[in-house]
CSV table of C-alpha atoms in Angstrom, one decimal:
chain,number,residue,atom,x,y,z
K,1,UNK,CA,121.7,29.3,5.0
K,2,UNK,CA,124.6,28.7,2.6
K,3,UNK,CA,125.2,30.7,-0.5
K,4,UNK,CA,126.6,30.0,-3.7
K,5,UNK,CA,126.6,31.8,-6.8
K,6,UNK,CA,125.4,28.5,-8.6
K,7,UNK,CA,123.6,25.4,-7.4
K,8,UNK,CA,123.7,22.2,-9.8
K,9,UNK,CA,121.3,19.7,-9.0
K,10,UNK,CA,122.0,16.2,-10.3
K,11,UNK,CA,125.7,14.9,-10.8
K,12,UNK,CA,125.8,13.2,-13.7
K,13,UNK,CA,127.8,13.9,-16.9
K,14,UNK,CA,125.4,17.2,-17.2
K,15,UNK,CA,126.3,18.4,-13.6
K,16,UNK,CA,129.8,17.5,-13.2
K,17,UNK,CA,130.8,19.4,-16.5
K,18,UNK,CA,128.8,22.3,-15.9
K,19,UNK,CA,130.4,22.0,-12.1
K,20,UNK,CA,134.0,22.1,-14.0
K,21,UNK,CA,132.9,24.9,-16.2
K,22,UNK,CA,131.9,27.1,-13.5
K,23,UNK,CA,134.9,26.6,-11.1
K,24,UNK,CA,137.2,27.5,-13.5
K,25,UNK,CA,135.1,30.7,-13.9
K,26,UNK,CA,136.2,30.7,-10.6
K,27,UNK,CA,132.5,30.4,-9.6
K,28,UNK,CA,131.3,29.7,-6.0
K,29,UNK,CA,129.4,26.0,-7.4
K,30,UNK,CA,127.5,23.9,-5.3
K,31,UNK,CA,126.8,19.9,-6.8
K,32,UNK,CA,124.3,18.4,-5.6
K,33,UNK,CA,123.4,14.9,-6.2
K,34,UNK,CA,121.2,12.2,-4.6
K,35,UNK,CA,122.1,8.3,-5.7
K,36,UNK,CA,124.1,6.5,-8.8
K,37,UNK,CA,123.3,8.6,-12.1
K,38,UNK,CA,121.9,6.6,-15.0
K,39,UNK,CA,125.0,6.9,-16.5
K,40,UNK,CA,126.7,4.4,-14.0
K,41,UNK,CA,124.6,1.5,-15.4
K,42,UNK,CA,126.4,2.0,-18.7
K,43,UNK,CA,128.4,-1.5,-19.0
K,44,UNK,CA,130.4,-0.1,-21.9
K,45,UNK,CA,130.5,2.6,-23.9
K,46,UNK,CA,132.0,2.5,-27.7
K,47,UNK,CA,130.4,5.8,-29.0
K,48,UNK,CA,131.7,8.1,-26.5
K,49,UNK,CA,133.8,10.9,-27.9
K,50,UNK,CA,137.5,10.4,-27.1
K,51,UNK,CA,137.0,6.3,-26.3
K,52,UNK,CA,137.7,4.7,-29.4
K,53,UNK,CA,138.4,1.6,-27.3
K,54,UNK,CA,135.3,1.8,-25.4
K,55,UNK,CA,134.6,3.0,-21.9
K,56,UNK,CA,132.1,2.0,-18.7
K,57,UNK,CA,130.0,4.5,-17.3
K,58,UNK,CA,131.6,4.7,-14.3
K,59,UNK,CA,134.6,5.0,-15.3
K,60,UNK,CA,133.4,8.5,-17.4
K,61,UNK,CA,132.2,9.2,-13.8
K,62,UNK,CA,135.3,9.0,-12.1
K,63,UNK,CA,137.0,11.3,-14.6
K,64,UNK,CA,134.5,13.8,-14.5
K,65,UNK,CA,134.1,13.2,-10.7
K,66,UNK,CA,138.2,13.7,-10.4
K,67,UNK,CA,138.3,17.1,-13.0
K,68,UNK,CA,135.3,18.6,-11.1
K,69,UNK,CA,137.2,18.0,-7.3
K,70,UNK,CA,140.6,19.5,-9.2
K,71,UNK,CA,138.5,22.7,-9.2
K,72,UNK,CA,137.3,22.7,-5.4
K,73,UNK,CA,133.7,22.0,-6.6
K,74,UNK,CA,131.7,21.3,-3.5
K,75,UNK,CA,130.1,18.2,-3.4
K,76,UNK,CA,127.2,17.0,-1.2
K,77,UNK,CA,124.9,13.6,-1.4
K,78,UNK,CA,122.1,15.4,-0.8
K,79,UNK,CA,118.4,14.9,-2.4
K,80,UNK,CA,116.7,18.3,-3.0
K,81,UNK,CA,113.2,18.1,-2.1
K,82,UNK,CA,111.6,21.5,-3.1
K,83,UNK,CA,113.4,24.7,-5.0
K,84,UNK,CA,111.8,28.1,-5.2
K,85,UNK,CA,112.6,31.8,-6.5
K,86,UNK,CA,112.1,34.8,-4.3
K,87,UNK,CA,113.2,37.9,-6.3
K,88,UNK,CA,116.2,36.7,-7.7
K,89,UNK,CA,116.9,34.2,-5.7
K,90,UNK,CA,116.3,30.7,-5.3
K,91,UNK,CA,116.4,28.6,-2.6
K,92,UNK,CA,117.3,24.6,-2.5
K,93,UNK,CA,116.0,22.8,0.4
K,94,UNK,CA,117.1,19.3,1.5
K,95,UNK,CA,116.0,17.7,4.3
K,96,UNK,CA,117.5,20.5,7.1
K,97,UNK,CA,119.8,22.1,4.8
K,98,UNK,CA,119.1,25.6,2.3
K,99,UNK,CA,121.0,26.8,-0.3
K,100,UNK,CA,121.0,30.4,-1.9
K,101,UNK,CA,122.5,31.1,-5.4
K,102,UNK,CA,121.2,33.6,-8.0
K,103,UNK,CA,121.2,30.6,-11.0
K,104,UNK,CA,120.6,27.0,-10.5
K,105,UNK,CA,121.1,24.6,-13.0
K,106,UNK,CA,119.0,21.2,-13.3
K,107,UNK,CA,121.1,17.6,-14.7
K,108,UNK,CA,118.2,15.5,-12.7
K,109,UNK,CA,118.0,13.5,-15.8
K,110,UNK,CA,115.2,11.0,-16.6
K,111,UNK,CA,114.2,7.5,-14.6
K,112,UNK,CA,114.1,4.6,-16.9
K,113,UNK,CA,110.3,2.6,-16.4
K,114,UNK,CA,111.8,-1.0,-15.7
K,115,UNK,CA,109.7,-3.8,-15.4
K,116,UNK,CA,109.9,-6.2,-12.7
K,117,UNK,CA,111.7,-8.6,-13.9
K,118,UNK,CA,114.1,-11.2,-11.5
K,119,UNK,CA,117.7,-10.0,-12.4
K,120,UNK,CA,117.2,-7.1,-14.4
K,121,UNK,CA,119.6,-5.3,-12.5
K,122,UNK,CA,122.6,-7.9,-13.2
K,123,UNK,CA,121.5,-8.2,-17.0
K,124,UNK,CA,121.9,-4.9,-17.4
K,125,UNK,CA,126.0,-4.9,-16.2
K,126,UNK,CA,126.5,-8.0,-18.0
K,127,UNK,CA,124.2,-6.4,-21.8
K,128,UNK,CA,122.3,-8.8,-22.3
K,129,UNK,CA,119.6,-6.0,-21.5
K,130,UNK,CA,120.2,-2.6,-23.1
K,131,UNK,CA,118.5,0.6,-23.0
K,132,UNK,CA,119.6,2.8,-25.7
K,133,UNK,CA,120.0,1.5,-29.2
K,134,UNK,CA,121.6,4.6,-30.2
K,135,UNK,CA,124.2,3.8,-28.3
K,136,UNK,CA,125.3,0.3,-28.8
K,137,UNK,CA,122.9,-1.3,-31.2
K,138,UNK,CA,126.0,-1.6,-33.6
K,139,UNK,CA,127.4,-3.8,-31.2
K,140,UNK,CA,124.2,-6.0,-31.8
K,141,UNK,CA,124.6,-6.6,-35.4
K,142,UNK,CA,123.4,-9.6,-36.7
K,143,UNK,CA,122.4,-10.8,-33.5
K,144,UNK,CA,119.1,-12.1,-32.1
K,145,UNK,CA,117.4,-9.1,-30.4
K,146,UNK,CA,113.8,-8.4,-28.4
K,147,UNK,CA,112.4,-5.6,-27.8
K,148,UNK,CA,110.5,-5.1,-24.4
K,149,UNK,CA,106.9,-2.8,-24.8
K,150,UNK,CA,103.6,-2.9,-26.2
K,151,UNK,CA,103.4,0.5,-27.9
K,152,UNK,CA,104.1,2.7,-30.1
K,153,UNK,CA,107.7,3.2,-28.9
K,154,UNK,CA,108.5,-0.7,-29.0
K,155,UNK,CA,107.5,-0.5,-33.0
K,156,UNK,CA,109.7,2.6,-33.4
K,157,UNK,CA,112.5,1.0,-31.5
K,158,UNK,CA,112.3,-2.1,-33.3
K,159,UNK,CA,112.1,0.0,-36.5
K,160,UNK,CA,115.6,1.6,-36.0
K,161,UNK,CA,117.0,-1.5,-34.5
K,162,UNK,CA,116.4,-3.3,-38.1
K,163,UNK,CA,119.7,-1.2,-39.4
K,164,UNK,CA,121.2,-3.5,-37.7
K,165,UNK,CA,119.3,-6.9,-37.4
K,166,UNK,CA,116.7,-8.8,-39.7
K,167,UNK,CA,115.9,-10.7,-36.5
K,168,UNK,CA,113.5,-8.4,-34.4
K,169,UNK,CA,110.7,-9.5,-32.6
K,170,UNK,CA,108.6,-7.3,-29.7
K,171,UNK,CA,107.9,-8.8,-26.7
K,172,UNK,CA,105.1,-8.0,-24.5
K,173,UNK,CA,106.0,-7.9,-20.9
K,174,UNK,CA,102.5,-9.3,-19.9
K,175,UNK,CA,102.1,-12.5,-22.4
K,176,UNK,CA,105.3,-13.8,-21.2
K,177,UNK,CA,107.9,-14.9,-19.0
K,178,UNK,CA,111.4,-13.7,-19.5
K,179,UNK,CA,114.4,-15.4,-17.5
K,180,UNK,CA,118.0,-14.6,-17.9
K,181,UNK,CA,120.4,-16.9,-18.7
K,182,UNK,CA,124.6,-16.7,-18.9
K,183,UNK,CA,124.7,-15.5,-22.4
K,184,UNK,CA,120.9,-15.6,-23.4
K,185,UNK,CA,117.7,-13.5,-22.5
K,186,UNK,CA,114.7,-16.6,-22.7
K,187,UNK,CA,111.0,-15.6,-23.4
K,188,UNK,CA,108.5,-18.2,-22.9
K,189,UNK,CA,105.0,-16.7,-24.0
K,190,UNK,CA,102.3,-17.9,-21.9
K,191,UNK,CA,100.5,-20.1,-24.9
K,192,UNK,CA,103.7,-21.3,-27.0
K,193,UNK,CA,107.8,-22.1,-27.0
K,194,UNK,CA,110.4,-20.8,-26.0
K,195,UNK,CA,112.6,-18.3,-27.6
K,196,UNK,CA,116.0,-17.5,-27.4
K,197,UNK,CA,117.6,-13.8,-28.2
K,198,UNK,CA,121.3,-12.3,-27.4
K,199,UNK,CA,120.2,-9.2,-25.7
K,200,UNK,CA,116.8,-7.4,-25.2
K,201,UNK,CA,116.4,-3.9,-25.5
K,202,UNK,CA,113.9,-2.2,-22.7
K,203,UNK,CA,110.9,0.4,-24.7
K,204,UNK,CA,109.5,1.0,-22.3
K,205,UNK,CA,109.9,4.9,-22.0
K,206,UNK,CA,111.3,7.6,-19.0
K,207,UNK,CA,110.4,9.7,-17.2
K,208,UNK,CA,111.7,13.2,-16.9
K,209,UNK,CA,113.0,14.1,-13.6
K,210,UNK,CA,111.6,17.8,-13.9
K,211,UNK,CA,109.4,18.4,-10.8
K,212,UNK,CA,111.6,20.9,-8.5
K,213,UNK,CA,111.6,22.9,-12.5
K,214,UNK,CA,107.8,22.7,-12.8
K,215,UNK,CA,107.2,23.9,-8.9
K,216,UNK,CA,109.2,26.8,-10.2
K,217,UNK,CA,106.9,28.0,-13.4
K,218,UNK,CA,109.2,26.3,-15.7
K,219,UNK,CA,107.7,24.6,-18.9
K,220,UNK,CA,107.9,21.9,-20.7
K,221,UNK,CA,106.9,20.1,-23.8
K,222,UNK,CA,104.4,17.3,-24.5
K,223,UNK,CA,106.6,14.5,-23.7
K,224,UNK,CA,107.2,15.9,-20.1
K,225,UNK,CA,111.2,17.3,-21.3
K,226,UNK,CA,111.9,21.0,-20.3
K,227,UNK,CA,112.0,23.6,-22.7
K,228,UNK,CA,115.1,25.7,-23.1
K,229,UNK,CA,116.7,28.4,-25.1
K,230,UNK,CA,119.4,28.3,-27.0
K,231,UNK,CA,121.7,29.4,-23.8
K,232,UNK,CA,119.7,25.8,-22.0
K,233,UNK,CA,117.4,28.8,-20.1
K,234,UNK,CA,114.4,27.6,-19.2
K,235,UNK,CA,110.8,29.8,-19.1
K,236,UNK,CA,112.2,31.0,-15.3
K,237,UNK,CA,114.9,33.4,-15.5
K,238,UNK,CA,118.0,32.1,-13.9
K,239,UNK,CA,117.1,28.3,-14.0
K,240,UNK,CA,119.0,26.3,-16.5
K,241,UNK,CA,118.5,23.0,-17.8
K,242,UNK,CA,121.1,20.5,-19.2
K,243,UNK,CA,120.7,16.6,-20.0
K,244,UNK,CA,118.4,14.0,-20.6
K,245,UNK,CA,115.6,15.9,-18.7
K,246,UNK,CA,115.7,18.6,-21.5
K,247,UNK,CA,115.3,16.1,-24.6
K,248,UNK,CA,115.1,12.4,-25.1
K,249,UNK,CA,118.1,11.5,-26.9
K,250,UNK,CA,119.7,10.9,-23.7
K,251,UNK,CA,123.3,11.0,-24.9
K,252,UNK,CA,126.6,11.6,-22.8
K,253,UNK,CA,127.7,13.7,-25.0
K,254,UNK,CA,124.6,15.7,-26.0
K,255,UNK,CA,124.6,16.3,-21.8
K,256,UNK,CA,128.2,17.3,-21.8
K,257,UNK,CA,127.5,20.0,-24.3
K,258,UNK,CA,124.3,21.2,-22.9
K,259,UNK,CA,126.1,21.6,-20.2
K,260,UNK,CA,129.3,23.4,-21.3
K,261,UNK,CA,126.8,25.8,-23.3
K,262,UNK,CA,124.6,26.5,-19.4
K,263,UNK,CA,127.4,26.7,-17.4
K,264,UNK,CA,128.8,29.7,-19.8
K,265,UNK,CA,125.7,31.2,-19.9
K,266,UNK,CA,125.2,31.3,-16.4
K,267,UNK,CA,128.2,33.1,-15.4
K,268,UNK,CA,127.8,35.5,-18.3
K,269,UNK,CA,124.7,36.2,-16.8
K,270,UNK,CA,126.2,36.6,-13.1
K,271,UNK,CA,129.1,39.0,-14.7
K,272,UNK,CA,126.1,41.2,-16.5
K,273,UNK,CA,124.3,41.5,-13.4
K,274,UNK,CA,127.0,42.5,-11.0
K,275,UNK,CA,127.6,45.4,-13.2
């Protein structure tokens, strides 16, 4: 059994700041993370803070991946399968391996719903699918641009992509065919033409990677996010929450600061209680 003062689960932008953070509190940290974080599918950033000139994903990855080593952060590829408090301790388990710390924080982020569509994955490296209009719709003004759902979030993602574009049209993924081309995205609805659009923008919703919280007692809101305080504190005392997976505006830099705020409350916390 291996004890920490802090386990971070997830090692994202969330984890690996909060991970930085910590260290240099000259905390004991522990970074756990399972698989590429959503944020490596970012092609290109232009509204990241500091990147006037634009930046990939994982190349903010690689920074934060670098600044968090320069600290001795310990780093294992590791899934975590269940997390539990006893007292006031929890306890990480993954696959054979525990881990003990008196706070845990939680950057498991969301899962985009992706449809099954040949070359999705390729699209989305070369953006001519997107995910977050927030992001880089302004790179899309003017152009042609579909938006992928049958819901009420496909109507309010075209809504906000009309800042941008007077040609919107929502697609749904079952009265169609889509096929990428080089610099196209073609739709081919099953009872007319085809139509042509520069990029198509997936609505198709997340979900929030919250499970080892709710196995806990933590709770969350309607939409599945975890609530927090204003220290990122969930409803369990000790278990912290930065990122996507507390709110959907699933922002780098809303992440980063979540977790900035978490990882000083956390060792606030620790100094208070080994008083």
């Amino acid at each position: 059994m291996d004890a920490f003062d802090v386990v971070i689960i997830g090692a994202g932008p969330a984890g690996l700041t909060a991970a930085t953070y910590l260290a240099r509190f000259r905390r004991r940290v522990l970074l756990l993370g399972a698989g590429p974080p959503r944020a490596s599918w970012i092609p290109e950033s232009h509204n990241t803070p500091g990147f006037p000139h634009g930046v990939s994903g994982p190349a903010i990855l690689g920074r934060l991946t670098e600044q968090a080593a320069q600290y001795g952060v310990a780093y294992r590829e590791l899934r975590v399968e269940a997390l539990s408090k006893a007292g006031e301790v929890f306890e990480a388990v993954a696959g054979t391996h525990r881990f003990q710390a008196p706070a845990v924080l939680l950057a498991t982020g969301v899962e985009d719903v992706r449809p099954p569509i040949a070359g999705l994955d390729e699209a989305v490296r070369r953006s001519l699918v997107r995910m977050c209009p927030i992001c880089d719709a302004y790179e899309a003004i003017g152009r042609r641009i579909a938006v992928l759902g049958d819901g009420p979030l496909a109507q309010r993602e075209a809504a906000f992509l009309r800042t941008y574009s007077d040609d919107i049209a929502v697609l749904d993924a079952a009265s169609g065919q889509i096929v990428f081309g080089e610099t196209e995205v073609e739709w081919t609805p099953h009872d007319g033409a085809p139509r042509r659009f520069d990029c198509l923008y997936l609505a198709l919703g997340c979900r929030p990677q919250s499970a080892l919280a709710l196995a806990c007692g933590a709770e969350r809101d309607d939409d599945g996010d975890l609530l927090v305080d204003s220290r990122q504190m969930t409803s369990v005392a000790g278990l912290y929450a930065a990122g996507d997976v507390v709110r959907g505006l699933n922002q780098i830099a809303v992440a980063t600061g979540e977790a900035a705020i978490a990882a000083t409350a956390i060792h606030n916390r620790l100094r208070e209680a080994a008083r």
